[in-house]
Amino acid sequence: MLEDKSQKLTSVEQLGEFGLIKHITQNFGIKNSTTELGIGDDATIINPENKKVVISTDILAEGVHFNLGYVPLKHLGYKAVTVNLSDIAAMNATPTQILVSIAASNRFPVEAFEEIYDGIALACDKYKVDLVGGDTTSSQSGLLISITAIGIENSENLVKRSTAKPNDLLVVTGDLGGAYAGLQILEREHTVFLADPNMQPEMEGYDYILERQLKPEARTDIKAILEELAIKPTSMIDVSDGLASEILHLSDQSKCGFRLYEEKIPMDSLTISTAEELNLNPVMCALNGGEDYELLFTIAPEDFEKIKNHPDFTIIGHATDLDQGNMMVARGSGELITLRAQGWDAFLNR
Amino acid sequence: MLEDKSQKLTSVEQLGEFGLIKHITQNFGIKNSTTELGIGDDATIINPENKKVVISTDILAEGVHFNLGYVPLKHLGYKAVTVNLSDIAAMNATPTQILVSIAASNRFPVEAFEEIYDGIALACDKYKVDLVGGDTTSSQSGLLISITAIGIENSENLVKRSTAKPNDLLVVTGDLGGAYAGLQILEREHTVFLADPNMQPEMEGYDYILERQLKPEARTDIKAILEELAIKPTSMIDVSDGLASEILHLSDQSKCGFRLYEEKIPMDSLTISTAEELNLNPVMCALNGGEDYELLFTIAPEDFEKIKNHPDFTIIGHATDLDQGNMMVARGSGELITLRAQGWDAFLNR
């Protein structure tokens, strides 16, 4: 679990709750002018500077969202932040603050909290967000991280899920399925390790997809790129539960259907080769794998020329009337396949 | 655990995560004009209407903060909200929105979530706050509720912990120690029940302190009362970990000392008689018991006349220079006793 296995460990009891909070948060500075009061009072004070405030929260639970058998605590802290910032990016807003609550059983020493917060600090630095509050408590068993992310943005920039229109183009950033393929490699090697702890894990050559799984980034860069292109998405969502599930969310909220072209789904060659190595359908990794934290959005048809050859974006389909349903057009055959949300569900995939 | 033990139970798998969220949140309406977008998107959108936004978060963990052996789920949901609203009240702000995240093991059926959310809905109605987001997931074991509370307030009304000055008067609302005395009764009767499930619990006559423990209220009413009296506190905190611990927080943040008069600490007669029945020192229940969720604040000395005989407030001491320390003046003897934070600590009291 800990990176340096030889260090002397400190029990949380030795510091107490308030001592622990002080200890682990002392090096977090304030980077945003909107942070009027940070950690240490009953609540943080945010000055929205006449803008809107967007707020989102997500829990990561041990044994459900991560396995400490192969997820380093520092990566976990980093990822817990980025998956929350991804929700703010999906509103086309700029993340500015986070609150971090952690519940951990007494098997976690102070040094474990330090590693988690090292990862949180790294993400805060990279994304220029301030840690402004939270709570730390013990739990009966396991580790739980609950993060609330805050973004501040001009009203006219915000993009909801509910405002796509028929004929809008469906666009996705980056590539999909990699995080799921990476998870499969981690699970495989962990199983091998559990069977024989002397076996060396075979991780070489999988770097890109392992990074997609262990250290995903939030696409907070997309907002500026779209502004440069003079495009405002007509609707947007982040890809956390798989492309199929997210398309259905857009459909449900916008009251339109979608047509997705299988051959257009962007996938990295390593994702494809790994999926094939593991006897998985690569497209299913993209549709149902989840955890890619790319942005999925719609744009008005007249914006096609502005985006068509941009390396950050792929046009993968378009919106239709609701009664046309949500369909994937199969590669080659052109067969219409109904999209279903078989994505990752915290209550099913246990 | 469930109020109606005879009902047919539904597993969360039957609904799935998104189905569960839709099911339990469908009856929550929007009451505040500042709630521009509620549940159902990547994030909620808050319109602060040119005011400041205060945000706080707290976790309640099974086996640490509550025991489902004697805490009804509906009360738990209610309390999870009010303890968070108490933090907003402690900033002298008006709570407006909450986000609720719940992690629960698969021993919790849909009906358990319904009862928790019934309690949450009751608190939302009473305090006129909107449920605007959250997350629901499974956990390896136990139940965890993480709530983020949001308040919107004019900048000039906000009160921090860090702005008390020597000679300010120390004031507390309501009475103290009751929640802790109530907890002791619940623990005693639960122990009796575990030893012999046929024994009837002896709860009669303890109503007030049981309610203090099981269904605490947030003192969001205090803001208006103080405004009517034309008093703005010079510093404020809520009493969640015991009076001693909170005084030390004010001291630490405001860089002043405090003198607390034992004989002034407001306690209900039932709290005193129950503590004595249990061989506890009633004053220790107030100092270290916690969970009273009253407000502790300082006011300028010249506001004394405005508040001195008000039934909602008790002047219990005053601020001093920092080098005088934090002392309780003992009843009768006048002996000075150093205040220590022996309050409730989630990492110690397990």
XYZ file of C-alpha atoms in Angstrom:
700
model
C 0.000 0.000 0.000
C 2.725 2.499 0.967
C 5.442 3.426 -1.516
C 8.269 3.245 1.033
C 7.629 0.047 2.969
C 10.539 0.586 5.360
C 9.388 3.823 6.997
C 8.315 4.023 10.621
C 4.548 4.358 10.816
C 2.505 6.762 12.917
C -0.977 5.863 14.079
C -3.681 8.460 13.503
C -4.531 8.272 17.237
C -1.142 9.824 18.003
C -2.124 13.012 16.141
C -5.896 13.004 16.669
C -8.396 14.212 14.073
C -7.552 17.917 14.249
C -3.812 17.226 14.432
C -4.042 15.026 11.360
C -5.973 17.642 9.381
C -3.461 20.350 10.317
C -0.536 18.085 9.506
C -1.689 17.046 6.068
C -3.113 20.367 4.906
C -0.390 22.736 6.095
C 1.385 22.916 2.737
C -1.674 23.659 0.634
C -1.612 27.284 -0.468
C -4.370 29.399 -1.996
C -4.093 30.046 -5.745
C -7.485 31.496 -6.643
C -8.760 34.992 -5.928
C -12.227 33.473 -5.484
C -11.047 31.561 -2.397
C -11.793 34.081 0.321
C -11.381 31.700 3.260
C -9.839 28.239 3.081
C -9.435 25.435 5.618
C -9.867 26.027 9.336
C -13.314 27.526 9.885
C -16.791 26.004 9.983
C -17.044 26.518 6.230
C -15.012 27.886 3.350
C -15.998 31.266 1.898
C -16.082 31.543 -1.878
C -16.337 34.868 -3.655
C -17.962 34.057 -7.014
C -17.066 37.490 -8.392
C -20.506 37.834 -10.018
C -20.236 34.500 -11.788
C -22.161 31.251 -11.356
C -20.935 28.456 -9.100
C -21.054 24.828 -10.227
C -20.657 22.082 -7.650
C -20.300 18.327 -8.001
C -19.436 15.474 -5.657
C -18.193 11.898 -6.122
C -17.197 9.100 -3.776
C -14.455 6.551 -4.441
C -14.817 3.433 -2.271
C -12.193 0.770 -1.679
C -13.157 -2.580 -3.155
C -15.695 -0.875 -5.438
C -13.792 1.846 -7.295
C -10.216 0.860 -6.498
C -8.121 -2.037 -5.233
C -5.211 -1.049 -3.014
C -3.537 -4.284 -4.092
C -2.333 -2.433 -7.175
C -3.381 1.212 -6.878
C -0.707 3.365 -5.190
C -2.222 5.772 -2.637
C -0.665 8.795 -4.300
C -2.283 7.900 -7.616
C -5.541 7.345 -5.791
C -5.427 10.844 -4.309
C -4.640 12.305 -7.716
C -7.393 10.370 -9.460
C -9.980 11.194 -6.771
C -9.424 14.859 -7.609
C -9.320 14.565 -11.400
C -12.530 12.520 -11.677
C -14.306 15.295 -9.776
C -12.717 18.074 -11.843
C -13.897 16.194 -14.913
C -17.494 16.874 -13.833
C -16.744 20.594 -13.622
C -15.074 20.507 -17.057
C -18.217 18.774 -18.351
C -20.187 21.919 -17.451
C -17.652 23.906 -19.518
C -16.604 25.571 -16.268
C -13.230 26.227 -14.698
C -12.581 24.256 -11.488
C -11.391 26.448 -8.640
C -11.806 24.675 -5.294
C -12.211 21.218 -3.783
C -13.275 19.831 -0.419
C -11.864 16.414 0.474
C -13.409 14.030 2.995
C -11.686 10.778 3.859
C -12.935 7.895 5.979
C -10.295 5.273 6.732
C -10.094 2.310 9.061
C -7.322 2.187 11.642
C -5.193 0.048 9.352
C -4.278 3.338 7.619
C -1.431 5.145 9.391
C -0.667 8.862 9.100
C 1.824 8.018 6.345
C -1.016 6.608 4.209
C -2.909 9.896 4.553
C 0.293 11.724 3.608
C 0.596 9.749 0.368
C -3.056 10.305 -0.540
C -2.673 14.041 0.133
C 0.577 14.130 -1.864
C -1.477 12.980 -4.835
C -4.220 15.477 -4.026
C -1.618 18.265 -3.800
C -0.166 17.279 -7.169
C -3.601 17.495 -8.779
C -4.332 20.806 -7.022
C -1.082 22.224 -8.413
C -1.628 20.925 -11.906
C -5.228 22.110 -12.154
C -4.724 25.273 -10.061
C -7.516 24.423 -7.622
C -7.525 25.193 -3.905
C -8.170 22.675 -1.155
C -10.646 24.608 0.993
C -12.209 22.099 3.355
C -13.204 18.575 4.146
C -13.529 16.081 6.918
C -11.426 13.201 8.137
C -12.818 10.323 10.112
C -12.267 6.680 10.880
C -14.400 3.985 9.315
C -15.237 0.443 10.356
C -13.314 -0.930 7.414
C -11.817 0.226 4.168
C -10.995 3.585 2.681
C -13.479 6.067 1.237
C -12.687 9.358 -0.439
C -15.519 11.817 -1.036
C -14.616 14.955 -2.954
C -16.717 17.999 -3.712
C -15.453 20.081 -6.622
C -16.385 23.692 -7.238
C -16.119 25.697 -10.428
C -16.789 29.350 -11.071
C -17.848 30.457 -14.496
C -19.694 33.084 -16.472
C -23.270 32.039 -16.973
C -23.093 32.230 -20.777
C -20.277 29.653 -20.907
C -22.040 26.905 -18.958
C -23.194 23.860 -20.921
C -25.816 21.388 -19.663
C -26.715 17.862 -20.717
C -30.236 18.857 -21.678
C -29.742 21.211 -24.606
C -28.737 19.040 -27.594
C -30.946 19.320 -30.705
C -31.605 16.921 -33.593
C -28.920 17.220 -36.311
C -26.299 18.446 -33.821
C -22.983 16.683 -34.316
C -21.741 14.329 -31.574
C -18.079 14.913 -30.723
C -15.682 13.261 -28.278
C -12.226 14.305 -27.080
C -9.170 12.045 -26.976
C -9.606 8.307 -27.233
C -11.790 5.790 -25.432
C -11.559 2.360 -23.836
C -7.970 2.751 -22.632
C -8.758 3.000 -18.907
C -10.795 -0.187 -19.053
C -8.091 -2.069 -20.952
C -5.547 -0.838 -18.406
C -7.739 -2.079 -15.570
C -7.872 -5.536 -17.147
C -4.050 -5.692 -17.258
C -3.816 -4.598 -13.610
C -6.402 -7.173 -12.586
C -4.625 -9.918 -14.549
C -1.234 -9.205 -13.059
C -2.718 -8.849 -9.567
C -4.324 -12.270 -9.893
C -0.974 -13.715 -10.967
C 0.717 -12.001 -8.022
C -1.838 -13.341 -5.540
C -1.274 -16.859 -6.878
C 2.510 -16.527 -6.683
C 3.958 -13.432 -4.968
C 7.390 -14.200 -6.505
C 6.114 -13.666 -10.049
C 7.126 -10.326 -11.556
C 4.134 -8.473 -13.009
C 4.255 -8.083 -16.790
C 3.426 -4.412 -17.190
C 5.931 -3.453 -19.844
C 4.554 -1.972 -23.030
C 1.203 -1.141 -21.410
C 2.236 2.292 -20.136
C -0.378 4.359 -21.937
C -3.418 2.358 -20.854
C -2.080 1.871 -17.304
C -1.740 5.631 -17.041
C -5.265 6.063 -18.396
C -6.506 3.852 -15.553
C -4.241 4.919 -12.689
C -3.675 8.583 -13.409
C -6.480 9.928 -15.566
C -6.557 13.640 -16.366
C -9.572 15.931 -16.442
C -10.049 17.670 -19.805
C -10.071 21.148 -18.344
C -7.979 22.150 -21.386
C -10.907 21.674 -23.768
C -12.764 24.818 -22.738
C -9.989 27.093 -24.029
C -9.545 25.089 -27.223
C -13.252 25.370 -28.011
C -13.212 29.085 -27.251
C -10.331 29.497 -29.689
C -12.360 27.665 -32.324
C -15.375 29.872 -31.487
C -17.463 26.821 -30.691
C -19.873 26.557 -27.812
C -21.121 22.991 -27.328
C -24.899 22.628 -27.347
C -24.687 19.947 -24.631
C -21.900 18.177 -22.767
C -21.125 15.317 -20.360
C -17.932 13.553 -19.283
C -17.263 9.929 -20.140
C -17.055 8.267 -16.741
C -19.344 5.259 -17.203
C -18.713 4.392 -20.868
C -19.679 6.070 -24.123
C -23.015 4.217 -24.430
C -24.198 5.244 -20.977
C -23.227 8.891 -21.564
C -24.997 9.061 -24.925
C -28.123 7.733 -23.225
C -27.818 10.425 -20.544
C -27.627 13.139 -23.223
C -30.578 11.532 -24.998
C -32.632 11.295 -21.804
C -31.975 14.900 -20.784
C -32.118 16.490 -24.256
C -35.099 14.470 -25.466
C -33.433 13.513 -28.725
C -31.958 10.302 -30.138
C -28.399 9.661 -31.253
C -26.758 7.870 -34.133
C -23.214 6.701 -33.304
C -20.847 5.399 -36.008
C -18.804 2.467 -34.755
C -15.978 3.134 -37.201
C -15.567 6.677 -35.889
C -15.014 5.787 -32.214
C -11.454 6.957 -31.442
C -9.301 4.279 -29.847
C -5.577 4.068 -29.245
C -3.805 1.189 -31.013
C -2.589 -0.128 -27.640
C -6.181 -0.255 -26.380
C -7.176 -2.246 -29.455
C -4.241 -4.676 -29.296
C -4.638 -5.192 -25.542
C -8.361 -5.821 -25.864
C -7.672 -8.386 -28.573
C -4.945 -9.999 -26.459
C -7.506 -10.348 -23.662
C -10.233 -11.616 -26.037
C -12.305 -8.489 -25.487
C -14.122 -6.566 -28.189
C -12.278 -3.215 -28.313
C -15.470 -1.325 -29.161
C -17.141 -2.745 -26.077
C -14.265 -1.337 -23.992
C -15.108 2.115 -25.357
C -18.876 1.716 -25.117
C -19.094 0.166 -21.676
C -15.670 0.389 -20.060
C -15.813 3.837 -18.554
C -13.306 5.889 -16.583
C -11.894 7.575 -19.696
C -12.839 11.053 -18.399
C -12.960 12.460 -21.901
C -15.662 14.972 -22.797
C -18.605 14.044 -24.999
C -20.510 16.957 -26.475
C -22.747 18.120 -29.264
C -22.203 21.095 -31.551
C -24.427 22.855 -34.052
C -24.075 21.390 -37.568
C -22.741 24.699 -38.888
C -19.677 24.330 -36.638
C -18.550 21.253 -38.593
C -15.875 23.070 -40.610
C -14.308 24.555 -37.486
C -13.690 21.198 -35.840
C -13.492 18.564 -38.576
C -9.737 17.994 -38.698
C -8.812 19.082 -35.193
C -6.509 16.516 -33.524
C -8.250 16.812 -30.118
C -11.722 15.993 -31.405
C -13.506 13.221 -33.270
C -16.986 13.554 -34.728
C -18.576 10.211 -33.915
C -22.224 10.731 -34.804
C -25.164 13.077 -34.605
C -28.398 13.725 -32.773
C -31.739 12.681 -34.243
C -35.364 12.972 -33.253
C -36.112 11.088 -30.048
C -38.280 8.497 -31.805
C -35.285 7.299 -33.836
C -33.816 5.884 -30.643
C -30.132 5.598 -29.752
C -28.352 3.468 -32.343
C -24.839 2.468 -33.274
C -24.224 2.027 -36.995
C -22.029 -1.084 -37.227
C -18.740 -0.885 -39.120
C -18.992 -2.470 -42.604
C -22.510 -3.899 -42.432
C -24.180 -0.619 -41.478
C -26.474 -2.609 -39.230
C -28.264 -0.529 -36.546
C -27.509 -1.764 -33.025
C -29.510 -0.365 -30.099
C -27.241 1.325 -27.554
C -27.679 0.043 -24.020
C -26.176 1.251 -20.774
C -24.179 -1.761 -19.754
C -21.632 0.612 -18.318
C -19.941 0.453 -15.054
C -22.416 0.503 -12.170
C -21.099 0.689 -8.630
C -23.875 -1.616 -7.447
C -23.486 -4.251 -10.153
C -19.770 -4.626 -10.792
C -18.714 -5.871 -7.398
C -32.932 -1.022 11.059
C -36.123 -0.445 9.045
C -39.202 1.057 10.676
C -41.629 -1.373 9.057
C -40.002 -4.795 9.404
C -42.736 -6.585 7.471
C -42.318 -4.864 4.108
C -40.990 -6.644 1.019
C -37.432 -5.545 0.352
C -35.910 -4.497 -2.966
C -32.209 -4.982 -3.658
C -30.349 -2.003 -5.049
C -29.156 -4.195 -7.957
C -32.756 -4.365 -9.175
C -32.804 -0.590 -9.755
C -29.130 0.062 -10.517
C -27.263 3.179 -9.438
C -29.017 5.639 -11.774
C -32.410 4.059 -11.153
C -31.885 4.335 -7.406
C -30.897 8.005 -7.630
C -33.927 8.803 -9.790
C -36.233 6.854 -7.486
C -35.149 8.473 -4.251
C -34.758 12.034 -5.485
C -37.886 12.369 -7.627
C -39.940 14.107 -4.925
C -37.385 16.730 -4.026
C -38.488 20.086 -5.371
C -36.542 23.319 -5.719
C -37.310 26.006 -3.145
C -34.508 28.542 -3.616
C -34.120 31.031 -6.443
C -30.358 30.537 -6.178
C -30.717 26.927 -7.347
C -30.417 27.333 -11.092
C -29.906 23.636 -11.910
C -30.495 20.757 -9.504
C -29.935 17.015 -9.748
C -29.328 15.300 -13.094
C -26.361 16.980 -14.735
C -22.609 16.694 -14.207
C -22.838 19.421 -11.581
C -25.414 21.693 -9.973
C -25.483 25.359 -10.982
C -25.827 27.889 -8.180
C -26.614 31.529 -8.841
C -25.160 33.389 -5.854
C -27.020 36.583 -6.778
C -23.966 38.711 -6.030
C -23.490 37.235 -2.556
C -20.761 35.041 -1.095
C -21.007 31.256 -1.053
C -20.050 29.262 2.034
C -19.483 25.534 1.727
C -18.875 22.849 4.320
C -18.756 19.059 4.310
C -19.047 16.342 6.965
C -19.084 12.564 6.938
C -21.112 10.352 9.263
C -19.765 6.800 9.423
C -21.541 3.748 10.834
C -19.869 2.395 13.947
C -18.090 5.724 14.462
C -20.789 8.401 14.428
C -23.881 6.251 14.740
C -25.042 2.781 15.710
C -27.891 1.395 13.622
C -28.763 -0.811 16.596
C -30.678 2.151 18.005
C -30.591 4.975 15.440
C -33.566 4.860 13.037
C -32.506 5.495 9.421
C -34.949 8.369 9.028
C -33.457 10.137 12.043
C -30.002 9.450 10.650
C -30.883 11.142 7.365
C -32.343 14.108 9.211
C -29.341 14.435 11.512
C -26.839 14.078 8.667
C -28.400 17.197 7.120
C -28.762 19.260 10.290
C -25.166 18.733 11.483
C -24.030 20.115 8.125
C -26.453 23.034 8.188
C -25.107 23.817 11.646
C -21.723 24.594 10.044
C -23.395 27.055 7.686
C -25.294 28.650 10.590
C -21.942 28.972 12.387
C -20.787 31.284 9.574
C -23.924 33.371 10.209
C -25.053 32.356 6.725
C -28.339 31.011 5.412
C -28.166 27.413 4.150
C -29.626 27.001 0.673
C -28.457 23.728 -0.916
C -27.023 20.329 -0.024
C -25.342 17.513 -1.917
C -25.715 14.042 -0.404
C -23.382 11.127 -1.054
C -24.114 7.722 0.396
C -21.971 4.586 0.376
C -23.767 1.492 1.617
C -22.982 -2.206 1.623
C -25.374 -4.581 -0.094
C -27.092 -5.351 3.230
C -28.965 -2.071 2.645
C -32.033 -2.523 0.420
C -33.755 0.235 -1.548
C -36.164 0.649 1.380
C -33.266 1.626 3.639
C -32.268 4.381 1.192
C -35.906 5.486 1.111
C -35.986 5.904 4.889
C -32.693 7.822 4.930
C -33.960 10.112 2.157
C -37.297 10.557 3.975
C -35.283 12.035 6.829
C -33.237 14.124 4.404
C -36.446 15.392 2.774
C -37.883 16.334 6.172
C -34.780 18.366 6.975
C -34.792 19.971 3.504
C -38.406 21.036 4.029
C -37.879 22.348 7.526
C -34.732 24.304 6.656
C -35.845 25.263 3.123
C -32.725 23.866 1.470
C -32.584 22.173 -1.934
C -31.057 18.765 -2.610
C -28.984 19.538 -5.712
C -26.611 16.629 -6.166
C -24.659 13.763 -4.740
C -23.434 10.298 -5.418
C -24.599 6.846 -4.423
C -22.348 3.848 -4.352
C -21.860 0.521 -2.675
C -19.240 0.008 0.021
C -17.426 -3.056 1.285
C -19.184 -2.781 4.608
C -21.236 -0.339 6.585
C -23.019 2.892 5.786
C -21.394 6.269 5.184
C -23.180 9.552 4.562
C -21.142 12.482 3.261
C -23.007 15.770 2.942
C -21.844 19.053 1.485
C -23.871 22.058 2.620
C -23.970 25.386 0.804
C -25.030 28.743 2.125
C -25.400 32.057 0.317
C -24.978 35.246 2.246
C -24.066 38.904 2.030
C -20.398 39.353 2.745
C -20.961 41.762 5.626
C -23.018 39.191 7.554
C -20.426 36.398 7.547
C -18.698 35.619 10.831
C -15.419 33.698 11.114
C -13.726 31.928 14.007
C -10.703 34.168 13.821
C -12.052 37.589 14.750
C -12.708 37.517 18.507
C -10.919 40.196 20.565
C -9.914 40.338 24.244
C -12.815 41.508 26.449
C -15.423 40.257 23.992
C -18.200 38.369 25.781
C -18.541 34.623 25.164
C -22.140 33.571 24.483
C -23.797 30.247 23.786
C -27.289 29.400 22.532
C -29.628 26.846 24.103
C -28.259 24.333 26.561
C -25.344 21.904 26.469
C -24.529 18.301 27.328
C -27.958 16.940 26.473
C -26.963 15.063 23.313
C -24.179 13.282 25.172
C -26.463 12.332 28.088
C -29.002 11.048 25.553
C -26.322 8.944 23.889
C -25.440 7.355 27.225
C -29.071 6.336 27.769
C -29.273 4.866 24.242
C -26.016 2.966 24.781
C -27.177 1.666 28.177
C -30.503 0.420 26.873
C -28.869 -1.067 23.782
C -26.457 -3.024 25.974
C -29.392 -4.306 28.025
C -31.211 -5.251 24.813
C -28.199 -7.127 23.444
C -27.947 -9.080 26.694
C -31.664 -9.918 26.682
C -33.714 -9.018 23.581
C -36.925 -9.536 25.587
C -36.149 -6.652 27.939
C -38.130 -3.504 27.200
C -35.849 -0.458 26.889
C -36.404 2.129 29.641
C -36.581 5.339 27.629
C -39.499 7.012 29.379
C -38.834 10.422 30.819
C -35.666 10.919 28.753
C -37.452 12.449 25.745
C -35.634 15.767 25.658
C -32.096 14.365 25.754
C -32.948 11.495 23.381
C -34.226 14.061 20.896
C -31.060 16.127 21.379
C -29.051 13.053 20.361
C -31.252 11.522 17.682
C -32.820 14.555 16.065
C -30.651 17.620 16.670
C -31.622 20.890 15.038
C -29.327 23.427 13.407
C -29.602 26.900 14.950
C -30.371 28.629 11.677
C -32.908 30.701 13.652
C -30.186 32.542 15.559
C -29.138 34.762 12.653
C -32.515 36.544 12.539
C -32.685 36.866 16.337
C -29.263 38.510 16.419
C -30.213 40.822 13.564
C -33.302 41.870 15.492
C -31.112 42.636 18.500
C -28.728 44.555 16.211
C -25.837 42.323 17.253
C -23.204 40.985 14.901
C -21.032 38.353 16.580
C -17.306 39.070 16.470
C -16.570 35.353 16.003
C -18.623 32.167 15.869
C -18.417 28.355 15.801
C -20.916 25.558 16.322
C -20.696 23.195 19.275
C -20.171 19.833 17.621
C -17.222 18.445 19.618
C -17.933 19.861 23.075
C -17.714 23.348 24.530
C -14.061 23.006 25.577
C -12.888 21.986 22.132
C -14.814 24.823 20.459
C -13.462 27.455 22.852
C -9.957 26.223 22.013
C -10.723 26.534 18.287
C -11.859 30.142 18.758
C -8.742 30.779 20.848
C -6.429 29.200 18.302
C -7.919 31.111 15.367
C -8.499 34.446 17.103
C -5.201 34.445 19.023
C -6.845 35.282 22.319
C -7.541 33.384 25.528
C -10.888 32.658 27.130
C -12.251 32.655 30.636
C -15.272 30.353 31.038
C -17.445 30.407 34.180
C -18.535 26.910 35.166
C -21.652 28.168 36.961
C -22.843 29.917 33.810
C -22.837 26.872 31.508
C -26.493 26.360 30.512
C -27.739 22.839 31.091
C -31.209 21.343 31.090
C -32.313 19.822 34.402
C -32.840 16.455 32.664
C -29.254 16.521 31.421
C -28.031 17.157 34.961
C -30.201 14.497 36.600
C -29.366 11.914 33.916
C -25.646 12.593 34.198
C -25.879 12.160 37.972
C -27.899 8.962 37.560
C -25.094 7.653 35.318
C -22.347 8.857 37.694
C -21.132 11.393 35.156
C -20.122 14.948 35.947
C -22.798 17.053 34.168
C -20.295 19.804 33.394
C -18.026 17.302 31.676
C -20.984 16.331 29.451
C -21.189 19.964 28.332
C -17.443 20.496 28.033
C -16.529 17.282 26.252
C -19.736 15.588 25.164
C -20.354 17.277 21.865
C -23.162 16.984 19.294
C -25.212 19.782 20.865
C -25.085 21.827 17.621
C -25.660 25.049 19.516
C -23.790 28.176 18.439
C -20.908 29.579 20.453
C -19.970 33.164 19.652
C -18.378 36.307 20.940
C -19.871 39.788 20.969
C -18.405 43.200 21.648
C -18.664 44.158 25.366
C -20.919 47.113 24.510
C -23.576 44.681 23.246
C -24.032 43.268 26.748
C -27.249 45.147 27.484
C -28.857 43.963 24.256
C -28.441 40.288 25.074
C -28.180 39.910 28.831
C -31.648 38.608 29.652
C -32.518 37.039 26.319
C -33.918 33.511 26.784
C -32.034 32.099 23.767
C -28.595 33.169 24.959
C -26.314 32.705 27.951
C -23.190 34.741 28.550
C -20.709 32.138 29.814
C -17.410 34.016 29.849
C -15.186 36.421 27.985
C -12.095 36.616 25.835
C -8.724 37.591 27.327
C -5.225 38.153 26.023
C -3.727 34.991 24.584
C -1.119 34.674 27.335
C -3.861 34.224 29.944
C -4.651 30.847 28.419
C -8.036 29.158 28.265
C -9.402 28.661 31.755
C -12.593 27.581 33.432
C -13.405 29.358 36.702
C -14.712 26.602 38.976
C -18.078 27.041 40.648
C -17.747 28.054 44.316
C -13.962 27.778 44.751
C -13.130 30.080 41.856
C -10.184 27.814 41.063
C -8.809 28.202 37.514
C -8.888 24.939 35.573
C -7.098 24.719 32.219
C -9.508 23.850 29.399
C -8.451 20.844 27.356
C -9.933 19.376 24.210
C -10.996 15.987 25.428
C -13.932 16.223 23.114
C -15.234 13.690 20.804
C -12.606 12.596 18.270
C -13.597 10.248 15.491
C -10.230 8.522 15.710
C -10.185 8.052 19.480
C -13.713 7.188 20.518
C -14.103 3.916 18.723
